[in-house]
mmCIF file of C-alpha atoms in Angstrom:
data_model
loop_
_atom_site.group_PDB
_atom_site.id
_atom_site.type_symbol
_atom_site.label_atom_id
_atom_site.label_comp_id
_atom_site.label_asym_id
_atom_site.label_seq_id
_atom_site.Cartn_x
_atom_site.Cartn_y
_atom_site.Cartn_z
ATOM 1 C CA MET A 1124 -119.037 101.220 8.411
ATOM 2 C CA GLU A 1125 -116.811 98.212 8.977
ATOM 3 C CA THR A 1126 -117.112 95.099 6.815
ATOM 4 C CA ARG A 1127 -116.312 91.852 8.568
ATOM 5 C CA LEU A 1128 -115.355 88.676 6.798
ATOM 6 C CA ILE A 1129 -116.781 85.499 8.286
ATOM 7 C CA ILE A 1130 -114.526 82.531 7.701
ATOM 8 C CA GLY A 1131 -114.357 78.880 8.712
ATOM 9 C CA PRO A 1132 -112.796 77.505 11.886
ATOM 10 C CA GLY A 1133 -109.012 77.644 12.145
ATOM 11 C CA LEU A 1134 -108.702 80.467 9.607
ATOM 12 C CA ARG A 1135 -108.029 84.051 10.511
ATOM 13 C CA PRO A 1136 -108.523 87.186 8.455
ATOM 14 C CA ALA A 1137 -105.416 88.972 7.268
ATOM 15 C CA PRO A 1138 -104.307 91.733 9.622
ATOM 16 C CA PRO A 1139 -105.237 95.252 8.595
ATOM 17 C CA PRO A 1140 -102.584 97.158 6.640
ATOM 18 C CA ALA A 1141 -99.971 98.788 8.832
ATOM 19 C CA LEU A 1142 -100.607 102.455 9.397
ATOM 20 C CA HIS A 1143 -97.922 105.055 9.056
ATOM 21 C CA ALA A 1144 -97.526 108.204 11.056
ATOM 22 C CA ALA A 1145 -95.618 111.429 10.501
ATOM 23 C CA HIS A 1146 -94.618 114.136 12.950
ATOM 24 C CA CYS A 1147 -92.795 117.303 11.969
ATOM 25 C CA LEU A 1148 -90.633 119.020 14.590
ATOM 26 C CA VAL A 1149 -87.837 121.545 14.815
ATOM 27 C CA ILE A 1150 -84.851 120.146 16.714
ATOM 28 C CA GLY A 1151 -81.757 122.288 17.160
ATOM 29 C CA GLY A 1152 -82.740 124.459 14.208
ATOM 30 C CA TRP A 1153 -83.392 121.500 11.906
ATOM 31 C CA THR A 1154 -86.836 120.636 10.576
ATOM 32 C CA VAL A 1155 -87.209 116.909 11.226
ATOM 33 C CA MET A 1156 -90.036 114.742 9.920
ATOM 34 C CA GLU A 1157 -90.311 111.465 11.782
ATOM 35 C CA LEU A 1158 -92.010 108.710 9.804
ATOM 36 C CA SER A 1159 -93.082 105.340 11.158
ATOM 37 C CA GLY A 1160 -94.886 102.231 9.982
ATOM 38 C CA GLU A 1161 -94.782 101.058 6.381
ATOM 39 C CA ILE A 1162 -94.028 103.428 3.523
ATOM 40 C CA ASP A 1163 -95.333 101.479 0.551
ATOM 41 C CA CYS A 1164 -97.490 102.158 -2.500
ATOM 42 C CA ALA A 1165 -100.602 102.388 -0.293
ATOM 43 C CA ALA A 1166 -99.015 105.072 1.910
ATOM 44 C CA ALA A 1167 -96.931 106.882 -0.734
ATOM 45 C CA GLY A 1168 -99.552 109.506 -1.608
ATOM 46 C CA SER A 1169 -100.129 110.462 2.006
ATOM 47 C CA VAL A 1170 -96.400 110.610 2.766
ATOM 48 C CA GLU A 1171 -95.782 112.740 -0.328
ATOM 49 C CA TRP A 1172 -98.519 115.145 0.730
ATOM 50 C CA LYS A 1173 -96.963 115.464 4.201
ATOM 51 C CA LEU A 1174 -93.454 115.987 2.799
ATOM 52 C CA SER A 1175 -94.780 118.592 0.345
ATOM 53 C CA GLY A 1176 -96.277 120.490 3.270
ATOM 54 C CA ALA A 1177 -92.952 120.473 5.094
ATOM 55 C CA ILE A 1178 -90.823 121.641 2.134
ATOM 56 C CA GLY A 1179 -91.302 125.104 0.731
ATOM 57 C CA PRO A 1180 -89.848 128.593 0.707
ATOM 58 C CA HIS A 1181 -90.103 128.608 4.527
ATOM 59 C CA CYS A 1182 -88.053 125.401 4.790
ATOM 60 C CA ALA A 1183 -85.942 123.974 1.987
ATOM 61 C CA ASP A 1184 -83.843 121.702 4.237
ATOM 62 C CA LEU A 1185 -85.429 118.678 5.844
ATOM 63 C CA VAL A 1186 -84.214 115.669 7.825
ATOM 64 C CA VAL A 1187 -86.502 112.670 7.379
ATOM 65 C CA ASP A 1188 -86.149 110.151 10.193
ATOM 66 C CA LEU A 1189 -86.950 106.630 9.008
ATOM 67 C CA SER A 1190 -85.766 104.955 12.237
ATOM 68 C CA GLU A 1191 -89.276 103.633 12.969
ATOM 69 C CA VAL A 1192 -90.116 102.615 9.390
ATOM 70 C CA ALA A 1193 -90.616 98.859 9.218
ATOM 71 C CA PHE A 1194 -90.844 98.621 5.425
ATOM 72 C CA LEU A 1195 -90.010 100.849 2.482
ATOM 73 C CA ASP A 1196 -90.788 99.908 -1.107
ATOM 74 C CA ALA A 1197 -89.913 101.517 -4.448
ATOM 75 C CA ALA A 1198 -92.972 103.801 -4.325
ATOM 76 C CA GLY A 1199 -91.904 105.120 -0.915
ATOM 77 C CA LEU A 1200 -88.367 105.643 -2.134
ATOM 78 C CA HIS A 1201 -89.602 107.587 -5.178
ATOM 79 C CA VAL A 1202 -91.573 109.870 -2.853
ATOM 80 C CA LEU A 1203 -88.371 110.595 -0.910
ATOM 81 C CA GLU A 1204 -86.418 111.220 -4.133
ATOM 82 C CA ARG A 1205 -89.082 113.654 -5.400
ATOM 83 C CA ALA A 1206 -89.055 115.495 -2.054
ATOM 84 C CA HIS A 1207 -85.258 115.747 -2.281
ATOM 85 C CA ALA A 1208 -85.547 117.172 -5.814
ATOM 86 C CA ARG A 1209 -88.125 119.765 -4.631
ATOM 87 C CA ALA A 1210 -85.891 120.781 -1.733
ATOM 88 C CA ARG A 1211 -82.859 121.100 -4.017
ATOM 89 C CA ALA A 1212 -84.842 123.255 -6.440
ATOM 90 C CA LEU A 1213 -85.466 125.625 -3.523
ATOM 91 C CA GLY A 1214 -81.772 125.677 -2.616
ATOM 92 C CA GLY A 1215 -81.950 123.092 0.173
ATOM 93 C CA GLY A 1216 -81.901 119.340 0.440
ATOM 94 C CA LEU A 1217 -83.201 116.299 2.207
ATOM 95 C CA ARG A 1218 -81.246 114.033 4.561
ATOM 96 C CA LEU A 1219 -82.421 110.610 5.619
ATOM 97 C CA VAL A 1220 -81.891 109.042 9.011
ATOM 98 C CA CYS A 1221 -82.046 105.303 8.547
ATOM 99 C CA PRO A 1222 -80.188 102.911 10.835
ATOM 100 C CA PRO A 1223 -78.800 99.676 9.394
ATOM 101 C CA GLY A 1224 -81.597 97.243 8.636
ATOM 102 C CA PRO A 1225 -84.145 96.316 5.957
ATOM 103 C CA ALA A 1226 -85.204 99.868 5.057
ATOM 104 C CA ARG A 1227 -81.596 101.046 4.646
ATOM 105 C CA ASP A 1228 -80.741 97.953 2.592
ATOM 106 C CA ARG A 1229 -83.711 98.734 0.358
ATOM 107 C CA ILE A 1230 -82.531 102.321 -0.136
ATOM 108 C CA ARG A 1231 -79.039 101.122 -0.991
ATOM 109 C CA VAL A 1232 -80.286 98.520 -3.489
ATOM 110 C CA LEU A 1233 -82.927 100.674 -5.187
ATOM 111 C CA SER A 1234 -81.149 104.014 -5.456
ATOM 112 C CA GLY A 1235 -77.740 103.899 -3.912
ATOM 113 C CA GLU A 1236 -76.759 106.441 -1.301
ATOM 114 C CA ARG A 1237 -75.429 108.794 -3.993
ATOM 115 C CA ARG A 1238 -78.837 110.336 -4.623
ATOM 116 C CA LEU A 1239 -80.037 110.662 -1.058
ATOM 117 C CA PRO A 1240 -77.680 111.355 1.840
ATOM 118 C CA VAL A 1241 -78.320 108.612 4.430
ATOM 119 C CA PHE A 1242 -77.153 108.777 8.049
ATOM 120 C CA ALA A 1243 -77.310 106.132 10.782
ATOM 121 C CA ASP A 1244 -78.774 108.480 13.406
ATOM 122 C CA LEU A 1245 -80.267 111.923 13.852
ATOM 123 C CA GLY A 1246 -77.142 113.336 15.500
ATOM 124 C CA SER A 1247 -75.007 112.392 12.491
ATOM 125 C CA ALA A 1248 -77.482 113.930 10.057
ATOM 126 C CA MET A 1249 -77.591 117.212 11.965
ATOM 127 C CA ALA A 1250 -73.804 117.302 12.516
ATOM 128 C CA ALA A 1251 -73.096 116.972 8.776
ATOM 129 C CA GLY A 1252 -73.751 120.681 8.227
ATOM 130 C CA ALA A 1253 -74.975 123.831 9.893
ATOM 131 C CA PRO A 1254 -78.700 124.081 10.609
ATOM 132 C CA PRO A 1255 -80.464 126.099 7.920
ATOM 133 C CA HIS A 1256 -82.485 128.138 10.435
ATOM 134 C CA ARG A 1257 -83.245 128.514 14.092
ATOM 135 C CA GLY A 1258 -86.705 128.029 15.418
ATOM 136 C CA PRO A 1259 -88.753 127.062 18.444
ATOM 137 C CA GLY A 1260 -88.935 123.488 19.729
ATOM 138 C CA LEU A 1261 -92.128 121.921 18.412
ATOM 139 C CA ARG A 1262 -93.189 123.056 14.982
ATOM 140 C CA ARG A 1263 -96.299 121.120 13.983
ATOM 141 C CA ASN A 1264 -97.717 117.699 13.375
ATOM 142 C CA ALA A 1265 -98.069 116.608 9.770
#
């Protein structure tokens, strides 16, 4: 059931919150989760659930592609840091793909690139080390 707000002339309702999407694929032996939209406190729980499903004994190395993320706040960054810690505990790690722009600036300001390895593009992230496993093309959608 949708609730509609009736307002006076010349005023418009605020746009609905931006949705985020996540797709998990295997590319060249790497598990890659592509995120898009806004990763903020409203989306953090959903993103964490999706990352938790991608990281486990079957896959402790993950590349998270933030190329299509328009906004990332502290809650979103904490989700990424927790996923990195889970992956490290399983002997793997998490790499971020984040081209120069607002999201990368936010990562740099809030955590520094010391905690999370950040790469400008997917090719750089995958070239930084050998793939942890080999697998078929498409893995699953998260």
